[in-house]
Coordinates of C-alpha atoms in Angstrom, one line a residue:
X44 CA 0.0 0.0 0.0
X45 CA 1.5 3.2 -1.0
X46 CA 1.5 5.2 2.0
X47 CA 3.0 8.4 0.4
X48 CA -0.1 9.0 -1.2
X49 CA -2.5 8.3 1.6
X50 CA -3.6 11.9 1.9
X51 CA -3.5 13.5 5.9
X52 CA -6.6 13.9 7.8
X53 CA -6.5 18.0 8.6
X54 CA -6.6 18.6 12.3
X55 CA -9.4 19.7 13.6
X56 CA -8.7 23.1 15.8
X57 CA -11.6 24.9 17.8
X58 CA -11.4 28.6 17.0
X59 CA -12.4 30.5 19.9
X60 CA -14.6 33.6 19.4
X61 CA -13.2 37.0 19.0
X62 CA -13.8 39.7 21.6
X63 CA -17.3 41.1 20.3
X64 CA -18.6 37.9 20.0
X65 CA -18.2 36.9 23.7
X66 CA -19.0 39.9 25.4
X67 CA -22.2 39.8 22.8
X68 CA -23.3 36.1 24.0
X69 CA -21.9 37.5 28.0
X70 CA -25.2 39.9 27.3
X71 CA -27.7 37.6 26.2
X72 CA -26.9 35.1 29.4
X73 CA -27.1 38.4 31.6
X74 CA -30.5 39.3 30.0
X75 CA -31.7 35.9 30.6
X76 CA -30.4 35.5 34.1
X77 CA -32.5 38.3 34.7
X78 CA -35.9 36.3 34.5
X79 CA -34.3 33.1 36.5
X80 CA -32.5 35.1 39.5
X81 CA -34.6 36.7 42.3
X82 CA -34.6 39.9 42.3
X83 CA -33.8 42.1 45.6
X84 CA -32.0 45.4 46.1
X85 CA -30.5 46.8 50.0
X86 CA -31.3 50.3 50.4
X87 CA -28.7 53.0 49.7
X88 CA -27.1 55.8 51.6
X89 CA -25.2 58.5 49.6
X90 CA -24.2 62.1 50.9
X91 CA -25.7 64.9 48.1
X92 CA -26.1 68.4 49.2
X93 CA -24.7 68.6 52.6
X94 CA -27.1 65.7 53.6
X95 CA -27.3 62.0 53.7
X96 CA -30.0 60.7 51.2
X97 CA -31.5 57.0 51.8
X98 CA -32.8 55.2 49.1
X99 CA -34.9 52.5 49.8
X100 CA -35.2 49.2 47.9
X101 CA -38.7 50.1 46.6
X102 CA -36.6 53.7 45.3
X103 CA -38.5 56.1 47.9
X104 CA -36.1 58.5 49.4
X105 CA -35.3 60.5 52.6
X106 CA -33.3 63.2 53.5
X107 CA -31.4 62.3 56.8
X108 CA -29.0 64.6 58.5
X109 CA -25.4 64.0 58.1
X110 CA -24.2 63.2 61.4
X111 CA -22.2 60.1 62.7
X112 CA -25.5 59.4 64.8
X113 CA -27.1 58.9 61.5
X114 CA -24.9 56.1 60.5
X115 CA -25.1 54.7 63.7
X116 CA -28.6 54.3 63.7
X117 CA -28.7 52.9 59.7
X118 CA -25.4 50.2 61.2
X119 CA -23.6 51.8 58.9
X120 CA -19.9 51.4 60.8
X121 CA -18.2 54.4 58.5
X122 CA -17.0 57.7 59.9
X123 CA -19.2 60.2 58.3
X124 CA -15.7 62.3 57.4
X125 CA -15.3 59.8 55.1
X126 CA -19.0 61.1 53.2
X127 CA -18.7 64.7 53.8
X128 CA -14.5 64.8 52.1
X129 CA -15.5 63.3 49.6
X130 CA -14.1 60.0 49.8
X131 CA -17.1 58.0 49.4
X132 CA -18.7 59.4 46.7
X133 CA -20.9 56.5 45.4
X134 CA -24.2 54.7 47.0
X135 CA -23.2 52.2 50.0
X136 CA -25.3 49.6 50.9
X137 CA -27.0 49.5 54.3
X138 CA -26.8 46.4 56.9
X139 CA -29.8 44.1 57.3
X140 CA -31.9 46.0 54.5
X141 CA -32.0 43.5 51.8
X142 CA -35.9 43.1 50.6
X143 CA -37.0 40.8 48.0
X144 CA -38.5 42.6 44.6
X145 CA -40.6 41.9 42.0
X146 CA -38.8 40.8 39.0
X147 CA -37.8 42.8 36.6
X148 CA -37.1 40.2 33.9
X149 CA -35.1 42.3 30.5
X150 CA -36.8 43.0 27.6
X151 CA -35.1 40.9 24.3
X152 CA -34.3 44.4 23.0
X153 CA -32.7 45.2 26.1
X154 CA -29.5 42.9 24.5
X155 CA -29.1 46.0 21.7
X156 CA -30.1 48.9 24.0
X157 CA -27.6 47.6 27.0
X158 CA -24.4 47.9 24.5
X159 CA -25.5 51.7 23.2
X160 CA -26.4 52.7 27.0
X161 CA -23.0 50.5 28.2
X162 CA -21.1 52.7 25.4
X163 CA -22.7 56.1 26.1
X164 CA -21.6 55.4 29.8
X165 CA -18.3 54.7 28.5
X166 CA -17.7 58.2 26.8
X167 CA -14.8 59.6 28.8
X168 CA -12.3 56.7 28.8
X169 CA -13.2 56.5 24.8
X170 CA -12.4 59.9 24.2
X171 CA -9.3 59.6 26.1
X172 CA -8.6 56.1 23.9
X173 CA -9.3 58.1 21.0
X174 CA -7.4 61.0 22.1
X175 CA -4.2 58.7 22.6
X176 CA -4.8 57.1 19.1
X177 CA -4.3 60.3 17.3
X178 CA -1.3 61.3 19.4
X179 CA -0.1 57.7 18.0
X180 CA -0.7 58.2 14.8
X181 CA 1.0 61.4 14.3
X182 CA 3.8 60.4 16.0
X183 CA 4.3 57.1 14.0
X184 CA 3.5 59.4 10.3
X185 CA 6.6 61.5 11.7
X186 CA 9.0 58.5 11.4
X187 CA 10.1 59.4 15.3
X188 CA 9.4 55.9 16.1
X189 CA 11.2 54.1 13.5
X190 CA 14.5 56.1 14.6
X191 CA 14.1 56.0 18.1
X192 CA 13.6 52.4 17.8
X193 CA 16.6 51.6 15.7
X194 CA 18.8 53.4 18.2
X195 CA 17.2 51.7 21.2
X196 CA 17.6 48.5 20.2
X197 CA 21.3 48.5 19.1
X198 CA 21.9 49.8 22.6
X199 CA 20.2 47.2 24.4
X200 CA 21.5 44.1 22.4
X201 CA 21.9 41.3 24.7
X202 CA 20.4 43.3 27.8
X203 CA 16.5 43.0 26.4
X204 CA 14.6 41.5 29.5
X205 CA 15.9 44.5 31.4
X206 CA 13.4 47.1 29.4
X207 CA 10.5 44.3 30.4
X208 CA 11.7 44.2 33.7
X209 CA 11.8 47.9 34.2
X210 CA 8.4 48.3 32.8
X211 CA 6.6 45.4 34.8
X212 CA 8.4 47.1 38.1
X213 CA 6.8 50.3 37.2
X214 CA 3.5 49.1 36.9
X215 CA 3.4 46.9 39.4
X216 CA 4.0 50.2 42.0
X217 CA 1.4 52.4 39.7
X218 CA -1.4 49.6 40.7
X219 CA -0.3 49.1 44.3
X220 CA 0.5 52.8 44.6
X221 CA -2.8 54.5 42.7
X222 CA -4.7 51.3 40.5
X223 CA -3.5 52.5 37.3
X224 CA -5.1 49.8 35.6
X225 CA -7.7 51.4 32.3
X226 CA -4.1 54.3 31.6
X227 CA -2.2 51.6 31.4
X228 CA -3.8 51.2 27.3
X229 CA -1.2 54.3 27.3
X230 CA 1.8 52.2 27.3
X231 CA 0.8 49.6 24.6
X232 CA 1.5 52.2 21.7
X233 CA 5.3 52.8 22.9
X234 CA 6.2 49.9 24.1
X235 CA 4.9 46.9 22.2
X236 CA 7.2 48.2 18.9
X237 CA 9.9 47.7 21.1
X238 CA 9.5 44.7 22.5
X239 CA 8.9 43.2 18.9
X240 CA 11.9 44.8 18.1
X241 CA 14.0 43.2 20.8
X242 CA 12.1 39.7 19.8
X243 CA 9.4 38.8 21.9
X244 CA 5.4 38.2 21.1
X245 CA 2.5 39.6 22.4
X246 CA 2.3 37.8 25.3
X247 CA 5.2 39.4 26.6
X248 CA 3.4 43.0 26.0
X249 CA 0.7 42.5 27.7
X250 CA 2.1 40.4 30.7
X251 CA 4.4 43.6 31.1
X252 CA 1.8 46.2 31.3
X253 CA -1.3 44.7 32.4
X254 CA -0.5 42.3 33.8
X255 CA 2.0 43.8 36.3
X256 CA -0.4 46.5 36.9
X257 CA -3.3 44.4 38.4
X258 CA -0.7 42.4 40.5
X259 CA 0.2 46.2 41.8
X260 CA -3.8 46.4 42.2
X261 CA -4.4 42.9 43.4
X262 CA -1.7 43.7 46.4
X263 CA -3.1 47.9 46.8
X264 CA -1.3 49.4 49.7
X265 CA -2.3 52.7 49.4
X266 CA -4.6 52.4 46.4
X267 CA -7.6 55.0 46.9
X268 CA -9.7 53.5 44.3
X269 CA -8.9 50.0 45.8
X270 CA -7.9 49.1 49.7
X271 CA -8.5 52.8 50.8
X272 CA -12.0 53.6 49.9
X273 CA -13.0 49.9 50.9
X274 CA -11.1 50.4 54.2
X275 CA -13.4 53.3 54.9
X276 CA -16.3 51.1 53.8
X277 CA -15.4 48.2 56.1
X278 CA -15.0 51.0 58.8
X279 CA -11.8 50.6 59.1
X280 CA -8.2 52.3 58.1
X281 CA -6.2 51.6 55.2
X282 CA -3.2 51.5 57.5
X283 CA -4.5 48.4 59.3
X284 CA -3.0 45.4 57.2
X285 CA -0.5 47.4 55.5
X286 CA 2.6 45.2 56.6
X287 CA 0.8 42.3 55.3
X288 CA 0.0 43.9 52.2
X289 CA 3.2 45.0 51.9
X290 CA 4.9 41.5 51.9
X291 CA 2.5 40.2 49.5
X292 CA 3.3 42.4 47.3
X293 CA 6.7 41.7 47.3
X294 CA 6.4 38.0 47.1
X295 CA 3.8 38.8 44.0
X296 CA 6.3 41.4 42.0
X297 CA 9.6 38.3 42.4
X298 CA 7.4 36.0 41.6
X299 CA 5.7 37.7 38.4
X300 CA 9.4 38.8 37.2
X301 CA 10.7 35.3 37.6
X302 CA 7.4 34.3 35.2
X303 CA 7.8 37.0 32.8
X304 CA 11.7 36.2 32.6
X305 CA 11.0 32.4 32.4
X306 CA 8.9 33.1 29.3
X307 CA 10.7 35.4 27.8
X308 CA 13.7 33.5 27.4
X309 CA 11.7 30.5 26.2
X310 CA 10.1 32.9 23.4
X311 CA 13.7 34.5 22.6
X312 CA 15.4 31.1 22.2
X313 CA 12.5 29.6 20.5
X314 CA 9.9 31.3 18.7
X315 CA 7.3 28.9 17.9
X316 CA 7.2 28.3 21.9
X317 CA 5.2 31.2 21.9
X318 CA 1.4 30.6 23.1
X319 CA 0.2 33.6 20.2
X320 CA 2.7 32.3 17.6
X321 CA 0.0 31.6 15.0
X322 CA -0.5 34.9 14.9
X323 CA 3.0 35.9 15.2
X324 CA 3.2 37.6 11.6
X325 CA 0.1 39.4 12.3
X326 CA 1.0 40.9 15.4
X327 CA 4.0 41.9 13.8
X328 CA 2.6 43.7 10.6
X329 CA 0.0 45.1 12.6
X330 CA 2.8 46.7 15.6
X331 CA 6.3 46.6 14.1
X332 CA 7.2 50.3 12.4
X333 CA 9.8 49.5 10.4
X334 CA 8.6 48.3 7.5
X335 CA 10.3 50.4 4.6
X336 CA 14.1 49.7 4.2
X337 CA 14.7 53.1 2.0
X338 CA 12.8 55.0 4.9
X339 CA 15.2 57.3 6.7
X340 CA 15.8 56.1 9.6
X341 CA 18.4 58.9 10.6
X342 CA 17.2 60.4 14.5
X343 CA 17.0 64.0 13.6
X344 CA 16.6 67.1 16.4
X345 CA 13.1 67.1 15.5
X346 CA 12.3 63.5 15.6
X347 CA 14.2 63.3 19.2
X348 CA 12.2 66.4 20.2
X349 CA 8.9 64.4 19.0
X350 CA 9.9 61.3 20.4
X351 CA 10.7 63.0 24.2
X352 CA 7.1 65.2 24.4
X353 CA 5.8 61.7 23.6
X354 CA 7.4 59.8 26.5
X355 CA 7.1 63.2 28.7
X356 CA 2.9 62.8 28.3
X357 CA 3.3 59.0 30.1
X358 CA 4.9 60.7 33.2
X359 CA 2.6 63.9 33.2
X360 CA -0.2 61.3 32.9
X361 CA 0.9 59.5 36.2
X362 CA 1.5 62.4 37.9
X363 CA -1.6 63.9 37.3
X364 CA -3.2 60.7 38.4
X365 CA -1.9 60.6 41.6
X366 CA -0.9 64.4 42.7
X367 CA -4.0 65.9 41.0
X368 CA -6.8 63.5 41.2
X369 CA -6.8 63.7 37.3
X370 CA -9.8 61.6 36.1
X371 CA -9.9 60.6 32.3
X372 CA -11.4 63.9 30.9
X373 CA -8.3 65.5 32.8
X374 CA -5.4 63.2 31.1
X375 CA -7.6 63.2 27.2
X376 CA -6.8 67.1 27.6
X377 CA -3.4 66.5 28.5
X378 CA -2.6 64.5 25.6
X379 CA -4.3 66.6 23.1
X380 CA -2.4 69.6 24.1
X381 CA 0.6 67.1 23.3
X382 CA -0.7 66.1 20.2
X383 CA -1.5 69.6 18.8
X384 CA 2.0 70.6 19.5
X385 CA 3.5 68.1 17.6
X386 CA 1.4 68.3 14.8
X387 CA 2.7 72.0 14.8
X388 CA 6.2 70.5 15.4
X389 CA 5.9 68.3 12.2
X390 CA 3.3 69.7 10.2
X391 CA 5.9 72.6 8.7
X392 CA 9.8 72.9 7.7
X393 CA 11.9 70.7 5.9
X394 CA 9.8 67.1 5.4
X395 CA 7.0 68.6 6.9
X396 CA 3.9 66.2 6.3
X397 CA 2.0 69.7 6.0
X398 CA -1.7 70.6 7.1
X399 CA -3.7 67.8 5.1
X400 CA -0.9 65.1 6.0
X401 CA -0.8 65.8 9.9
X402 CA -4.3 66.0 10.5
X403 CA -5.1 62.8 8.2
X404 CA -2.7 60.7 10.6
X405 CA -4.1 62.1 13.6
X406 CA -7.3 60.7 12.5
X407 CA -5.8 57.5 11.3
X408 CA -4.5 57.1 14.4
X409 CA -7.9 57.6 16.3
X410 CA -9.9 55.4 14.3
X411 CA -7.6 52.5 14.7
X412 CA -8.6 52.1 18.2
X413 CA -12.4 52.6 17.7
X414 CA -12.8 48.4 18.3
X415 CA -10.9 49.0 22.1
X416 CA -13.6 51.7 23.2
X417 CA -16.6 49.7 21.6
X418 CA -15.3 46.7 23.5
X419 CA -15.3 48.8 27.1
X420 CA -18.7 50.6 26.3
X421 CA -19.8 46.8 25.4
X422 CA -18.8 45.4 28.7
X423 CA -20.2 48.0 30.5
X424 CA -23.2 47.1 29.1
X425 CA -23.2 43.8 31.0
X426 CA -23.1 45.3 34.5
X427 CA -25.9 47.3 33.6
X428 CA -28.3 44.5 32.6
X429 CA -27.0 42.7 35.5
X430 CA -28.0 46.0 38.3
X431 CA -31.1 47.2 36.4
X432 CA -32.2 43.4 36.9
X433 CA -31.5 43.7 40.4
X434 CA -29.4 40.3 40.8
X435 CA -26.3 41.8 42.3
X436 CA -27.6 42.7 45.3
X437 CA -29.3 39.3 45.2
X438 CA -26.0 37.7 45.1
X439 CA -24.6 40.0 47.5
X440 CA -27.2 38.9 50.1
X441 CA -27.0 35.2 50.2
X442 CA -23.1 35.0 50.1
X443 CA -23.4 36.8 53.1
X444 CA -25.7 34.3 54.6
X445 CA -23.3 31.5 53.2
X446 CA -20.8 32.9 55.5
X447 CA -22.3 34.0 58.7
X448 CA -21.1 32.4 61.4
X449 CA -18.2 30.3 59.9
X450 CA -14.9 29.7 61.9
X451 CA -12.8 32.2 61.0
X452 CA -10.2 30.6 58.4
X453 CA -12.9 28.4 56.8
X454 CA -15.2 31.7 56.7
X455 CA -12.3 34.1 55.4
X456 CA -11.8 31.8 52.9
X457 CA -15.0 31.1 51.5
X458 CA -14.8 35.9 51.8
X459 CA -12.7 35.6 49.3
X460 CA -14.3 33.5 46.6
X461 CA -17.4 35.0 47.3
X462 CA -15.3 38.2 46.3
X463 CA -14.1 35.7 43.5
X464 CA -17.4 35.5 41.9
X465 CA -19.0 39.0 42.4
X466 CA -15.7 40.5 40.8
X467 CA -17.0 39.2 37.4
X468 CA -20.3 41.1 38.3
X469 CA -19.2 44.2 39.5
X470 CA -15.8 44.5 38.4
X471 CA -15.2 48.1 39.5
X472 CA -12.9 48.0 42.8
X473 CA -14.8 51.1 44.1
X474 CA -18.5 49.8 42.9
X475 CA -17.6 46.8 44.6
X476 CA -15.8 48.2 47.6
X477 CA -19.1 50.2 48.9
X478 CA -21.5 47.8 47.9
X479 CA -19.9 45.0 49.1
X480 CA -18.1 46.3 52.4
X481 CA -20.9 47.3 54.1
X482 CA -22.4 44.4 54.2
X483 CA -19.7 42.0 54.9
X484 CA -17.3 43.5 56.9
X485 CA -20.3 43.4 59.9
X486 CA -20.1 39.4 59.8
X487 CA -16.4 39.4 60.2
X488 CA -17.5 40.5 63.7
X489 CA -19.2 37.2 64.3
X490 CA -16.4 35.4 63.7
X491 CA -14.5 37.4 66.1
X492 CA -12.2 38.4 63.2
X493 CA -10.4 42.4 62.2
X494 CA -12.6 44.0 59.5
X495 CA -9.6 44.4 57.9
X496 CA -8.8 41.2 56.9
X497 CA -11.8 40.9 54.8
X498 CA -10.4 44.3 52.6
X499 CA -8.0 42.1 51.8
X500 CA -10.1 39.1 51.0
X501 CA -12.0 41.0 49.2
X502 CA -8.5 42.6 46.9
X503 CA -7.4 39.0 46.4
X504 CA -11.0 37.8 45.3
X505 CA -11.7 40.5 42.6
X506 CA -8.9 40.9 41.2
X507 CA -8.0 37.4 40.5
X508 CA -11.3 37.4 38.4
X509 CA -10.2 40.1 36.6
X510 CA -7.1 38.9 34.9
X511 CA -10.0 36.7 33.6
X512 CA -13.0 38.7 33.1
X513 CA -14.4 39.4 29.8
X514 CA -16.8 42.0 31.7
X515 CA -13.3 44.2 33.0
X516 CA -10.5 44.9 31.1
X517 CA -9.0 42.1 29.7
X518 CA -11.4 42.2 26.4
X519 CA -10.5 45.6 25.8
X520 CA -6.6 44.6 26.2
X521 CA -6.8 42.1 24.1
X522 CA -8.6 43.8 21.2
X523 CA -6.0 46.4 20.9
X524 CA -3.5 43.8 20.4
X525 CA -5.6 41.8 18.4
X526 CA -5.0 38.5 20.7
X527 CA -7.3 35.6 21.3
X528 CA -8.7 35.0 24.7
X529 CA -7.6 31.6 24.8
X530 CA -4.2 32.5 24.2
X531 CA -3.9 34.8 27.4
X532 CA -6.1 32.1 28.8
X533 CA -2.8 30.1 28.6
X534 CA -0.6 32.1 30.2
X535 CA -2.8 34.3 32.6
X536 CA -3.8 30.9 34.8
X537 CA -0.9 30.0 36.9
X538 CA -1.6 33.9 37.9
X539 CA -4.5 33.0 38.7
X540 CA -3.9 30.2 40.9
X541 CA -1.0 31.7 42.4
X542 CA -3.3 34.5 43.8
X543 CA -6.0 32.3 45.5
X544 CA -3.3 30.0 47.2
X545 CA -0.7 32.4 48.0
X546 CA -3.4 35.6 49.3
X547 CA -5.3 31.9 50.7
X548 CA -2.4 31.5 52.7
X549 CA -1.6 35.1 54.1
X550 CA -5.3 35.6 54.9
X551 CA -5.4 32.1 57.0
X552 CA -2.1 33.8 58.3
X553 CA -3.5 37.0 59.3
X554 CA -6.5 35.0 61.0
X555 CA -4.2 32.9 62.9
X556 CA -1.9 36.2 64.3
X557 CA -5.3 37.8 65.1
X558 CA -6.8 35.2 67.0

């Protein structure tokens, strides 16, 4: 039998869907969960015009003066400082309100009119995304990147993991330090050139940037948008725990390095060991600058000035962020005020690209990242079908009669998968902080337990979902570098798993030293 011309079976490959397509089909189960999960809401508490306003679960509202006698009453365990500064801003849920609803199953249309209302909601992080783009774009049309590139990478031959290693390092202190988490879609545009420059895949891009910035998160220490305004939720100090914290996060930032140098090295030695090698020369085309060989590549004073207000807008950004409270209307402007000077910069002189030629890449730039802000409007979407349904507070209320009443380690445990689960549902660290906090840092009372402890349950929980989550970031990552969930899938899990066991371990820890 002639074997040569036995023809080969092809393998069959599942192709997983793309990110519209999941976050679509994420909307229709939320829809339909709607008409299977009870529905129940606890009343609110907010502080709006030098009062305290109560919303109950059947939406009536009462004007209640803003004393800490007040919250007292309510068993709301927060110092009312932290409502009249300012530092709870958003409803908080008040103890032992919870009250069964009538459902309030979605309409089928409410799949179509979730995503528009989801995007609309989404308008200030698109404009900055947008914003961003066309600072890209004109840089890239003024060949500043190409040059900068060519010099950077002849002077870090042999030394490339240090770049990654510097960059993960950095990030990992902007998450722990102020949750940069959504700025970090800043870095991609400067960095991931270079890292395809200096031989690595996309993996290695976005394990540097986002992925080092939610560990920062995942182990906050002085995070307002994480540990400190759930801290004031819990009725308790971000302070308390801090020592902890502290070592987790440096057990987390060795052990991510050691990763992202493990697989690095595997990828630099050996291409096709990549897990996103099948679309290697996509990735490339699509990110890689240097693609004309009679381009001149020469670093002129104009390109270097280009190339340095570029950089300079990453730093102003983080500053802003954490010295000014900068919010993402704040850091769009920032940027633009960048962009406009540099299309000044090269719009005239000697290879000007002129009037017609700057503004046509600014645009260019822009709409290249219209998927990324359709994919955050789109996930936004979700949550909304998920709260106008009233399930989260469903949800909300019988974890916390899972746990009541648990020993302590068992209980702190089970706190943090609970925090596990919601963090898919809610995966805003401040939505979740004052919903949540309220509510469960009480029952770590009954277990004769510091509030604190369940802060940090409730950091490890969430944001291990969220290196997963199509509803948080992630999608919105991955879409910008055109990767397939199940390839980050691949390498985000061991993450994953080291986070439950290792924050598993320190919370049973923390239990143990406080009991």
């Amino acid at each position: 039998m002639d074997t040569a011309a036995t023809p080969k079976k092809k393998k069959f490959k599942l192709k997983m869907p793309g990110a519209f397509t999941i976050l679509f089909f994420l909307t229709v189960i939320s829809v339909m969960l709607t008409w299977c999960v009870p529905a129940g809401s606890y009343s609110k508490l907010q502080y709006t015009g030098g009062h305290l306003q109560e919303t109950t679960s059947l939406g009536q509202k009462k004007t209640l003066p803003a004393t800490q006698k007040t919250l007292d009453r309510l068993n709301v365990k927060i110092d009312i400082k932290q409502f009249t500064s300012g530092a709870i801003s958003k409803p908080v849920s008040i103890p032992n309100t919870y009250r069964r609803l009538k459902q309030h199953p979605a309409k089928l249309y409410t799949i179509f009119t979730s995503m528009v209302e989801g995007t609309m909601q989404a308008t200030d992080i698109m404009i900055f995304i947008f914003v961003l783009g066309g600072l890209i774009g004109v840089v890239k049309e003024s060949g500043a990147f190409e040059s900068g590139l060519m010099s950077l990478t002849k002077k870090t031959k042999g030394h490339e993991f240090i770049l990654v290693f510097l960059v993960a390092i950095l990030l990992v202190l902007g998450g722990t330090l102020c949750g940069i988490e959504e700025e970090a879609v800043a870095f991609y545009p400067i960095l991931v050139p270079i890292f395809i420059a200096m031989g690595y895949d996309s993996i290695v891009c976005v394990g540097a940037i986002f992925l080092a910035s939610s560990v920062g998160t995942t182990f906050s220490t002085i995070n307002p948008f994480s540990v400190v305004i759930a801290s004031n939720a819990a009725g308790t100090t971000f302070t308390q725990g801090l020592l902890g914290r502290v070592i987790g996060l440096i057990v987390a930032a060795v052990c991510l390095v050691g990763y992202l140098y493990w697989y690095s090295s595997k990828v630099k030695a050996n291409p096709e060991f990549s897990y996103s090698y099948e679309d290697k020369q996509k990735f490339d085309k699509m990110w890689s600058v240097v693609s004309d060989e009679e381009k001149d590549l020469t670093f002129t004073f104009k390109k270097k000035i280009t190339l340095t207000m570029f950089a300079c807008a990453f730093p102003i950004m983080i500053w802003g962020v954490m010295a000014k409270g900068w919010v993402f209307p704040q850091m769009a402007s920032s940027f633009l005020a960048i962009a406009i000077t540099l299309m000044f910069i090269n719009c005239f002189g000697k290879d000007g690209l002129g009037e017609t030629g700057i503004v046509d890449a600014f645009v260019k730039g822009s709409s290249g990242l219209v998927g990324v802000s359709l994919i955050i409007g789109l996930a936004r979407g979700i949550n909304m079908v998920l709260n106008n349904g009233y399930i989260s507070d469903t949800i909300l209320y019988v974890s916390s009669e899972l746990v009541s009443h648990m020993n302590g380690v068992f209980f702190i445990l089970m706190m943090m998968m609970i925090f596990f689960v919601l963090g898919f549902i809610v995966p805003s660290s401040s939505g979740l902080a004052v919903l949540a906090m309220p509510i469960m840092a009480p029952l770590a009372d009954t277990v004769h337990i510091p509030r604190y402890i369940v802060v940090t349950a409730y950091q490890f929980g969430q944001y291990a979902m969220l290196f997963l989550a199509p509803t948080g970031l992630v999608m919105a990552t991955l879409q910008m570098l055109d990767m397939k969930y199940s390839h980050w899938l691949r390498f985000v899990w061991p993450v994953v798993v080291f986070v439950l066991v290792f924050g598993g371990a320190l919370l049973v820890t923390e239990v143990l030293i406080a009991g």
